[in-house]
């Protein structure tokens, strides 16, 4: 049940209990009042009637005595019979009226009474009254008959006895009625006491229920809220292990669960002040926080280690106190103006208290972006780069030594290559002259072998010379105008006969947007194409070799074009695991034993191609699949001179269909 339901249920229960006790109290008082009222009304009415009956009986007795006396006296005093008779009639009328009223009163008492015992007494009283009436009539008759006084006295005695019995019955009834009235009064008092007791008990019950309800509310609401308050204080003090043990299923239980989840998240994110301070002070680098005026606001222990100054010595000092750099404040102000930019580190010289010499440091500054400081505070991270500076100087020294060694090696290779290339050219020239003489078939084969070997040796020497120049950084590209179509066609012409002998088709495709005349190094461009096309024909036994030249884009910044050259073949392809090092020096491209041993290269061609392509402002790459062929491509940046001619696609192997 939720908290609202508990409160509503508690107040409804308390209100229901109060209403129930009020109804019980009201009914008790009402029953008591009704019972007392009924008993009192009935008893008082009966008392009144009894009193009347007593009065009527006394009157009847008086009238009886009066009638008897008057008759005896009237006979002696009244001479006129008419007056005597009239007086006698008046006395009898009053007597009969008294008797009639007595009987009527007794009959009413018998009718209204509900008590069987009293009803029997009333009937007995009625019988006694009738007896009195009878005796009184007998006495009057005796008086009229002038009977002797003895009989009249006897009748009078009986009359008096009956009268005493009648009076005694009335007194008994009066006592009974008074006793019943007293009992009713006591009953009413008892009921009143009971009503008071019920009121007291009701009050006590309401108080007890109120206390229990208050205790329930305390256990349900007050205590959990106090627990949450204490836990919140503990969390605020940095004790992130604080949890609240409240297992109710109402709103406070949900609040406790949310509080525990929040505490767990705070603990996992480690945002307590002590933990953050521990992280900051554990940094090896120096951390300095600056205010809006570039004054030091706080530092970590790494700053003390680096500078030699403690926190009290640095707090409030300007950041310029530690550095030789005069333009540092301007640099910090620029960072404040553009806080979202990723600023590069700045190398500075720092004054240290412990050493007379300055310490090279790398300063990385960023704005502490919070709503309170309005992008004014800056966090500076300082790193001692003395070791890095020493290492950089060591690398510079080693680089200079390596360049010196490379220069010596390149010079040596250039000298050796030049010394070897001169006699080799002489040998090749003599073989050409020897080929013009009359030779036998065996002699001609020997001269051809000598010529081929010399050419391979000359190619290897030239590759070594090119590589040494590239490594030494002494190879400079020429920059002259040339016809790019003639350049690439001459390369194709070199391999025309070789493609014809292998019965493969050699094709050329040129994009119509490529300019006819460009400015660049035609010799080095031709060298790369010769290497790639030569490899394609060497490893293709059936199919074709397609050379494509296309426009990639126009470089607007320097008025140049980026051209792409592609050499596609349908040869044996290259395994994927060998593609990674294909442009490294001394990489052997031979893939199987079917390759002619005389065609094996030095493994420098593709490495030289890569370096030359880089010099021409381009890139080089390859895609290949075994048994499906290879595609080598490279790009070069050239300056266009003349307009673009019509598109061409030339089949440069007219002998293929003839074979």
XYZ file of C-alpha atoms in Angstrom:
659
model
C 0.000 0.000 0.000
C 1.310 3.466 -0.819
C 1.766 6.268 1.696
C -1.396 8.086 0.657
C -3.427 4.912 1.078
C -1.989 4.310 4.551
C -2.853 7.825 5.722
C -6.363 7.683 4.277
C -6.943 4.207 5.753
C -5.703 5.326 9.183
C -7.893 8.419 9.320
C -10.916 6.549 7.959
C -10.413 3.828 10.583
C -10.120 6.416 13.366
C -13.192 8.266 12.126
C -15.142 4.993 11.834
C -14.184 4.010 15.399
C -15.246 7.402 16.731
C -18.529 7.217 14.854
C -19.192 3.668 16.116
C -18.461 4.604 19.730
C -20.627 7.723 19.368
C -23.518 5.647 18.024
C -23.130 3.140 20.895
C -23.072 5.959 23.443
C -26.083 7.635 21.845
C -28.082 4.414 21.774
C -27.208 3.662 25.410
C -28.316 7.115 26.542
C -31.439 6.942 24.424
C -32.403 3.503 25.765
C -31.831 4.690 29.329
C -33.900 7.831 28.839
C -36.718 5.955 27.134
C -36.766 3.241 29.761
C -36.697 5.787 32.597
C -39.323 7.888 30.883
C -41.653 4.931 30.323
C -41.274 3.610 33.848
C -41.614 7.065 35.384
C -44.655 8.049 33.352
C -46.395 4.751 34.097
C -45.531 4.825 37.801
C -46.509 8.458 38.310
C -49.770 7.910 36.471
C -50.537 4.907 38.646
C -49.623 6.854 41.793
C -51.988 9.621 40.807
C -54.801 7.172 40.152
C -54.103 5.359 43.423
C -54.189 8.622 45.269
C -57.475 9.434 43.593
C -58.821 5.965 44.465
C -57.842 6.531 48.067
C -59.545 9.897 48.045
C -62.619 8.451 46.365
C -62.755 5.585 48.861
C -62.520 8.009 51.779
C -65.191 10.160 50.208
C -67.347 7.119 49.635
C -66.911 6.153 53.280
C -67.690 9.676 54.391
C -70.748 9.829 52.215
C -71.885 6.468 53.510
C -71.524 7.645 57.103
C -73.022 10.971 56.258
C -76.023 9.394 54.537
C -76.680 7.076 57.446
C -76.338 9.884 59.975
C -78.456 12.364 58.020
C -81.254 9.890 57.596
C -81.387 9.212 61.296
C -81.189 12.869 62.152
C -83.535 14.061 59.449
C -86.227 11.789 60.652
C -86.120 13.499 64.024
C -85.662 17.104 62.876
C -87.462 17.545 59.525
C -91.211 17.611 59.809
C -91.870 17.722 56.112
C -91.515 14.387 54.349
C -90.679 16.134 51.074
C -87.651 17.919 52.532
C -86.445 14.720 54.114
C -86.756 12.883 50.876
C -84.933 15.611 48.971
C -82.085 15.644 51.483
C -81.857 11.893 51.325
C -81.648 11.967 47.532
C -78.826 14.502 47.600
C -76.777 12.388 49.991
C -77.319 9.235 47.951
C -76.383 11.052 44.757
C -73.071 12.213 46.229
C -72.397 8.738 47.577
C -73.168 7.069 44.222
C -70.939 9.597 42.476
C -68.041 8.761 44.824
C -68.553 5.053 44.261
C -68.702 5.550 40.500
C -65.487 7.596 40.451
C -63.725 5.008 42.613
C -64.735 2.164 40.287
C -63.739 4.206 37.265
C -60.345 5.020 38.757
C -59.703 1.390 39.666
C -60.792 0.202 36.214
C -58.336 2.644 34.624
C -55.535 1.373 36.894
C -56.281 -2.202 35.861
C -56.189 -1.131 32.200
C -52.954 0.863 32.220
C -50.846 -1.345 34.472
C -48.501 -3.866 32.816
C -47.330 -5.566 35.986
C -49.353 -8.786 36.596
C -48.907 -8.594 40.355
C -50.147 -5.028 40.555
C -53.001 -5.836 38.200
C -54.119 -8.593 40.639
C -53.906 -6.120 43.534
C -55.952 -3.615 41.565
C -58.602 -6.266 40.933
C -58.550 -7.118 44.653
C -58.879 -3.422 45.426
C -61.858 -3.186 43.052
C -63.462 -6.153 44.789
C -62.878 -4.495 48.188
C -64.407 -1.250 46.933
C -67.430 -3.187 45.726
C -67.559 -4.867 49.125
C -67.500 -1.449 50.782
C -70.307 -0.295 48.512
C -72.361 -3.362 49.372
C -71.837 -2.979 53.111
C -72.644 0.716 52.902
C -75.881 -0.058 51.093
C -76.766 -2.668 53.756
C -76.122 -0.136 56.506
C -78.421 2.368 54.800
C -81.145 -0.218 54.397
C -80.842 -1.134 58.100
C -81.111 2.509 58.996
C -84.203 2.940 56.912
C -85.800 -0.197 58.423
C -85.165 1.130 61.900
C -83.321 -2.014 62.828
C -81.688 -2.161 66.166
C -78.333 -0.600 66.607
C -76.524 -3.869 67.266
C -76.890 -5.075 63.686
C -75.900 -1.688 62.368
C -72.806 -1.733 64.577
C -71.872 -5.155 63.247
C -72.235 -3.896 59.692
C -70.190 -0.824 60.571
C -67.450 -3.038 61.936
C -67.436 -5.027 58.677
C -67.441 -1.747 56.748
C -64.491 -0.463 58.737
C -62.644 -3.749 58.264
C -63.267 -3.586 54.521
C -62.235 0.053 54.567
C -59.017 -0.793 56.427
C -58.371 -3.589 53.923
C -59.005 -1.130 51.079
C -56.689 1.479 52.596
C -54.079 -1.194 53.302
C -54.217 -2.371 49.677
C -53.881 1.207 48.452
C -50.917 1.756 50.792
C -49.316 -1.467 49.581
C -49.816 -0.373 46.000
C -48.430 3.065 46.799
C -45.393 1.472 48.422
C -44.944 -0.851 45.434
C -45.227 2.043 43.014
C -42.780 4.100 45.054
C -40.429 1.151 45.237
C -40.684 0.633 41.469
C -40.129 4.332 40.952
C -37.068 4.100 43.166
C -35.836 1.055 41.218
C -36.440 2.920 37.962
C -34.525 5.846 39.361
C -31.691 3.554 40.376
C -31.824 1.900 36.965
C -31.672 5.281 35.307
C -28.756 6.250 37.530
C -27.071 2.931 36.666
C -27.706 3.557 32.980
C -26.351 7.053 33.359
C -23.279 5.636 35.081
C -23.023 3.073 32.299
C -23.284 5.834 29.726
C -20.534 7.737 31.493
C -18.437 4.576 31.610
C -19.079 4.008 27.925
C -18.019 7.593 27.243
C -14.870 7.114 29.260
C -14.119 3.792 27.585
C -14.800 5.346 24.177
C -12.475 8.215 24.993
C -9.774 5.824 26.182
C -10.180 3.660 23.068
C -9.975 6.693 20.796
C -6.849 7.877 22.631
C -5.252 4.428 22.411
C -6.113 4.108 18.720
C -4.784 7.615 18.119
C -1.539 6.707 19.893
C -1.260 3.498 17.875
C -1.979 5.390 14.669
C 0.606 8.011 15.604
C 3.088 5.222 16.357
C 2.263 3.600 13.018
C 2.754 6.893 11.211
C 6.004 7.392 13.083
C 7.280 3.963 12.034
C 5.961 4.422 8.496
C 6.864 8.044 7.792
C 8.838 9.858 10.493
C 11.559 7.286 11.185
C 12.235 6.521 7.488
C 12.444 10.251 6.743
C 14.898 10.699 9.636
C 16.946 7.775 8.259
C 16.993 9.405 4.828
C 18.030 12.711 6.387
C 20.937 11.105 8.272
C 22.012 9.150 5.186
C 21.949 12.327 3.088
C 24.234 14.015 5.625
C 26.625 11.054 5.513
C 26.683 11.162 1.704
C 27.349 14.884 1.820
C 30.258 14.218 4.190
C 31.815 11.879 1.600
C 30.791 8.517 3.073
C 29.580 6.904 -0.144
C 29.066 3.502 1.516
C 25.966 4.798 3.314
C 22.762 2.914 2.507
C 19.179 3.190 3.822
C 17.461 -0.009 5.011
C 13.780 0.702 4.260
C 11.818 -2.197 2.798
C 8.316 -0.734 2.611
C 6.473 -0.747 -0.705
C 5.130 2.793 -0.495
C 6.530 6.080 -1.791
C 9.122 6.239 1.005
C 10.318 2.751 0.061
C 10.664 3.849 -3.561
C 12.484 6.979 -2.373
C 14.874 4.834 -0.292
C 15.584 2.569 -3.264
C 16.269 5.605 -5.439
C 18.539 7.019 -2.742
C 20.499 3.750 -2.510
C 20.801 3.639 -6.316
C 22.069 7.225 -6.320
C 24.635 6.393 -3.617
C 25.783 3.364 -5.607
C 26.163 5.460 -8.757
C 28.115 8.076 -6.825
C 30.368 5.393 -5.439
C 30.943 3.826 -8.858
C 31.713 7.178 -10.461
C 34.082 8.042 -7.592
C 33.042 11.648 -7.359
C 33.749 12.091 -3.675
C 35.994 15.016 -2.898
C 38.561 12.878 -1.117
C 38.793 10.502 -4.059
C 39.175 13.344 -6.582
C 41.846 14.953 -4.402
C 43.617 11.608 -4.200
C 43.572 11.296 -8.006
C 44.872 14.849 -8.488
C 47.657 14.416 -5.959
C 48.579 11.044 -7.471
C 49.355 12.624 -10.834
C 53.043 12.640 -11.719
C 52.490 15.780 -13.765
C 52.124 19.171 -12.124
C 48.565 20.534 -12.080
C 47.933 24.240 -11.525
C 44.536 25.964 -11.421
C 44.503 29.668 -12.384
C 41.809 32.222 -11.679
C 40.635 34.900 -14.121
C 43.694 37.065 -13.387
C 46.163 34.222 -14.066
C 46.926 33.906 -10.365
C 47.542 30.469 -8.909
C 44.431 29.245 -7.105
C 45.379 25.640 -6.320
C 48.129 23.105 -7.058
C 48.751 19.395 -6.555
C 51.691 17.582 -4.995
C 53.257 17.110 -8.443
C 53.657 20.892 -8.737
C 55.554 20.977 -5.444
C 57.828 18.198 -6.662
C 58.514 19.925 -9.978
C 58.965 23.519 -8.793
C 60.224 23.003 -5.248
C 57.644 25.483 -3.917
C 54.923 24.401 -1.482
C 51.264 25.404 -1.778
C 51.526 28.374 0.619
C 54.388 29.843 -1.429
C 52.538 29.621 -4.751
C 48.894 30.395 -3.889
C 48.087 33.942 -5.041
C 51.238 34.262 -7.175
C 51.012 35.052 -10.880
C 51.768 32.189 -13.262
C 54.576 34.319 -14.734
C 56.436 33.797 -11.462
C 57.382 30.290 -12.648
C 58.190 30.869 -16.333
C 60.560 32.827 -18.530
C 57.945 33.130 -21.274
C 56.726 36.730 -21.546
C 53.870 35.932 -23.924
C 52.254 33.309 -21.677
C 49.394 35.614 -20.486
C 48.450 36.332 -24.114
C 48.443 32.600 -24.840
C 46.135 31.937 -21.868
C 43.787 34.736 -22.916
C 43.506 33.243 -26.419
C 42.575 29.896 -24.826
C 39.820 31.626 -22.813
C 38.394 33.149 -25.991
C 38.131 29.740 -27.693
C 37.617 27.169 -24.884
C 36.316 24.395 -27.137
C 39.424 24.234 -29.311
C 41.941 21.460 -28.727
C 45.045 23.551 -28.080
C 48.441 22.021 -28.677
C 50.925 21.861 -25.838
C 53.367 24.725 -25.452
C 56.994 24.153 -24.512
C 58.318 26.526 -21.851
C 61.283 26.981 -19.520
C 60.290 26.747 -15.835
C 62.148 28.237 -12.885
C 62.698 25.714 -10.105
C 63.537 26.508 -6.511
C 65.734 23.418 -6.241
C 67.928 23.875 -9.331
C 69.685 26.961 -10.682
C 68.984 25.928 -14.260
C 65.556 26.127 -15.865
C 63.561 22.977 -16.566
C 61.962 22.376 -19.976
C 58.242 21.623 -19.514
C 55.267 21.044 -21.800
C 52.241 23.172 -20.860
C 48.766 21.866 -21.741
C 46.057 24.366 -20.772
C 42.262 24.116 -20.952
C 39.372 26.199 -19.645
C 37.482 24.924 -16.614
C 33.981 25.310 -18.011
C 31.459 25.708 -15.186
C 28.514 28.015 -14.624
C 30.210 29.588 -11.611
C 33.516 30.762 -13.135
C 32.105 31.903 -16.528
C 35.011 30.304 -18.430
C 37.626 32.263 -16.473
C 39.535 29.561 -14.595
C 42.174 27.554 -16.437
C 43.686 24.160 -15.623
C 47.367 23.910 -16.540
C 49.053 20.535 -16.786
C 52.863 20.696 -16.725
C 55.057 17.793 -17.752
C 58.801 17.675 -17.246
C 60.217 16.993 -20.719
C 63.904 17.025 -19.824
C 64.231 13.339 -20.714
C 62.306 13.867 -23.924
C 64.511 16.775 -24.903
C 67.593 14.685 -24.251
C 66.115 11.850 -26.313
C 65.189 14.238 -29.133
C 68.712 15.604 -29.157
C 70.029 12.056 -29.206
C 67.771 11.253 -32.172
C 68.975 14.351 -33.983
C 72.553 13.332 -33.414
C 71.848 9.783 -34.558
C 69.937 11.053 -37.589
C 72.824 13.292 -38.570
C 75.211 10.384 -38.146
C 72.946 8.119 -40.189
C 72.635 10.738 -42.928
C 76.358 11.048 -42.978
C 76.705 7.278 -43.280
C 74.015 7.215 -45.975
C 75.773 9.963 -47.864
C 79.031 8.061 -47.676
C 77.262 4.864 -48.807
C 75.458 6.644 -51.614
C 78.639 8.302 -52.737
C 80.399 4.965 -52.635
C 77.617 3.248 -54.601
C 77.501 6.062 -57.106
C 81.237 5.871 -57.620
C 81.212 2.073 -57.850
C 78.185 2.076 -60.175
C 79.815 4.659 -62.403
C 83.079 2.719 -62.495
C 81.230 -0.536 -63.304
C 78.729 0.974 -65.773
C 81.503 2.340 -68.056
C 83.152 -1.060 -68.815
C 79.723 -2.715 -68.998
C 78.673 -0.232 -71.674
C 81.888 -1.073 -73.454
C 81.145 -4.779 -73.285
C 77.606 -4.228 -74.597
C 78.937 -2.091 -77.419
C 81.416 -4.761 -78.426
C 78.680 -7.419 -78.366
C 76.597 -5.258 -80.712
C 79.579 -5.030 -83.090
C 80.223 -8.742 -82.769
C 76.563 -9.445 -83.682
C 77.137 -7.703 -87.066
C 79.850 -10.172 -88.051
C 79.458 -13.626 -89.534
C 78.904 -15.997 -86.655
C 77.828 -19.563 -86.397
C 74.601 -20.407 -84.628
C 76.413 -21.533 -81.517
C 78.599 -18.400 -81.509
C 75.525 -16.153 -81.975
C 73.780 -17.836 -79.027
C 76.819 -17.197 -76.852
C 76.941 -13.549 -77.919
C 73.173 -13.165 -77.150
C 73.677 -14.679 -73.707
C 76.577 -12.289 -73.134
C 74.422 -9.356 -74.254
C 71.484 -10.312 -72.025
C 73.694 -10.789 -69.001
C 75.306 -7.415 -69.595
C 71.930 -5.730 -69.874
C 70.726 -7.331 -66.624
C 73.920 -6.245 -64.911
C 73.511 -2.701 -66.220
C 69.851 -2.618 -65.024
C 70.877 -3.794 -61.558
C 73.598 -1.149 -61.365
C 71.157 1.582 -62.397
C 68.604 0.371 -59.807
C 71.230 0.436 -57.081
C 72.296 3.911 -58.151
C 68.674 5.175 -58.145
C 67.978 3.630 -54.739
C 71.094 5.160 -53.208
C 70.133 8.579 -54.572
C 66.587 8.208 -53.222
C 67.775 7.159 -49.778
C 70.225 10.039 -49.675
C 67.499 12.451 -50.751
C 69.577 13.633 -53.676
C 67.258 12.628 -56.478
C 65.655 15.691 -58.007
C 62.883 15.468 -60.582
C 63.086 17.377 -63.819
C 60.357 19.825 -64.712
C 59.897 20.147 -68.478
C 57.077 20.017 -70.998
C 56.373 16.717 -72.746
C 53.641 14.990 -74.729
C 52.156 12.496 -72.335
C 50.566 10.488 -75.177
C 53.914 9.997 -76.937
C 55.535 9.192 -73.603
C 53.145 6.379 -72.785
C 53.024 5.127 -76.407
C 56.814 4.783 -76.459
C 56.601 2.651 -73.328
C 53.974 0.478 -75.001
C 56.200 0.180 -78.090
C 59.010 -1.202 -75.938
C 56.826 -4.187 -74.910
C 54.999 -4.688 -78.207
C 57.256 -7.423 -79.504
C 57.471 -9.150 -76.105
C 53.651 -9.268 -75.863
C 53.509 -10.619 -79.395
C 55.915 -13.424 -78.537
C 53.784 -14.434 -75.486
C 50.596 -14.191 -77.547
C 48.921 -11.751 -75.143
C 47.126 -8.527 -76.021
C 48.526 -5.174 -74.895
C 45.941 -2.346 -74.766
C 45.978 1.339 -73.916
C 43.010 3.448 -72.770
C 43.295 7.211 -72.217
C 40.667 9.484 -70.629
C 39.532 12.247 -72.992
C 39.934 14.870 -70.221
C 43.688 14.347 -69.910
C 45.698 17.242 -71.393
C 47.985 16.462 -74.291
C 51.040 18.344 -73.038
C 52.023 18.477 -69.376
C 54.948 19.663 -67.314
C 56.877 17.157 -65.193
C 59.628 14.487 -65.289
C 58.861 12.252 -68.301
C 61.893 10.032 -67.670
C 60.843 9.038 -64.127
C 57.202 8.598 -65.198
C 58.370 6.337 -68.006
C 60.610 4.418 -65.558
C 57.638 3.582 -63.278
C 55.430 2.538 -66.217
C 58.203 0.335 -67.682
C 58.619 -1.445 -64.367
C 54.890 -2.106 -63.857
C 54.128 -3.097 -67.485
C 57.226 -5.289 -67.627
C 56.118 -7.181 -64.492
C 52.580 -7.549 -65.887
C 53.810 -9.099 -69.179
C 56.353 -11.261 -67.342
C 53.677 -12.938 -65.140
C 50.866 -13.105 -67.740
C 50.789 -16.178 -70.000
C 47.322 -15.787 -71.512
C 44.837 -12.979 -71.838
C 45.744 -9.308 -71.923
C 47.501 -6.409 -70.231
C 45.497 -3.167 -70.131
C 47.144 0.187 -69.420
C 44.730 2.966 -68.426
C 45.366 6.669 -67.872
C 42.555 8.702 -66.251
C 41.908 12.060 -64.651
C 41.335 11.997 -60.869
C 40.821 15.687 -60.137
C 42.055 19.197 -60.819
C 44.022 20.730 -57.962
C 42.727 24.298 -57.839
C 45.267 25.503 -55.280
C 48.308 25.086 -57.569
C 46.727 24.720 -61.039
C 47.775 21.096 -61.438
C 46.031 17.818 -62.240
C 46.172 14.479 -60.476
C 46.424 11.627 -63.014
C 45.966 7.942 -62.313
C 47.838 5.195 -64.190
C 46.542 1.620 -63.952
C 48.161 -1.590 -65.220
C 45.741 -4.565 -65.243
C 46.759 -8.091 -66.224
C 45.138 -11.517 -66.354
C 48.214 -13.272 -65.010
C 48.789 -15.691 -62.156
C 48.071 -13.120 -59.432
C 49.740 -12.575 -56.054
C 48.793 -14.315 -52.762
C 47.269 -11.980 -50.185
C 49.958 -12.721 -47.587
C 52.677 -11.396 -49.966
C 50.978 -8.101 -50.788
C 51.987 -6.408 -47.527
C 55.737 -6.202 -48.282
C 55.570 -5.958 -52.061
C 56.988 -2.395 -52.188
C 59.933 -3.148 -49.886
C 63.493 -3.315 -51.129
C 64.797 -6.665 -52.417
C 61.292 -8.110 -52.620
C 61.258 -11.021 -55.101
C 58.067 -11.046 -57.165
C 58.649 -14.552 -58.596
C 55.750 -16.778 -57.607
C 56.538 -20.222 -59.045
C 59.269 -22.229 -60.756
C 57.847 -21.531 -64.210
C 59.530 -18.122 -64.308
C 62.658 -18.019 -66.426
C 65.711 -17.783 -64.155
C 67.150 -15.194 -66.512
C 64.084 -12.994 -65.805
C 64.655 -12.885 -62.066
C 65.182 -9.291 -60.811
C 67.043 -7.651 -57.932
C 63.826 -6.888 -56.058
C 64.427 -3.130 -56.132
C 62.024 -2.146 -58.933
C 58.806 -1.701 -56.937
C 60.634 -0.017 -54.037
C 62.123 2.495 -56.486
C 58.685 2.973 -58.085
C 57.161 3.801 -54.712
C 59.819 6.425 -53.946
C 59.506 7.979 -57.405
C 55.705 8.141 -57.122
C 56.041 9.909 -53.758
C 58.397 12.431 -55.370
C 55.779 13.043 -58.069
C 53.174 13.849 -55.387
C 51.181 10.636 -55.725
C 50.487 7.230 -54.203
C 50.919 3.630 -55.346
C 48.945 0.476 -54.599
C 47.962 -2.997 -55.740
C 44.948 -5.356 -55.750
C 45.429 -8.973 -56.705
C 43.794 -12.387 -56.614
C 45.486 -15.672 -57.335
C 44.702 -17.058 -60.847
C 42.695 -13.921 -61.673
C 45.422 -11.357 -62.241
C 46.725 -8.188 -60.615
C 46.069 -4.460 -60.830
C 48.879 -2.017 -60.022
C 48.042 1.668 -59.911
C 49.753 4.929 -59.063
C 48.948 8.633 -59.184
C 51.117 11.575 -60.211
C 50.701 15.331 -59.997
C 51.462 17.155 -63.264
C 50.915 20.650 -64.573
C 48.646 20.838 -67.687
C 49.929 22.943 -70.612
C 47.786 22.216 -73.704
C 44.072 21.367 -74.198
C 42.693 17.871 -74.055
C 42.543 15.865 -77.333
C 39.820 13.393 -78.311
C 39.543 10.193 -76.334
C 41.662 7.244 -77.444
C 41.659 3.565 -76.938
C 44.425 2.001 -79.044
C 45.005 -1.655 -79.689
C 48.788 -1.731 -79.963
C 49.135 -5.446 -80.677
C 47.948 -5.995 -84.280
C 49.764 -9.319 -84.436
C 47.544 -11.131 -81.932
C 44.876 -12.133 -84.427
C 47.509 -13.339 -86.839
C 48.898 -15.970 -84.501
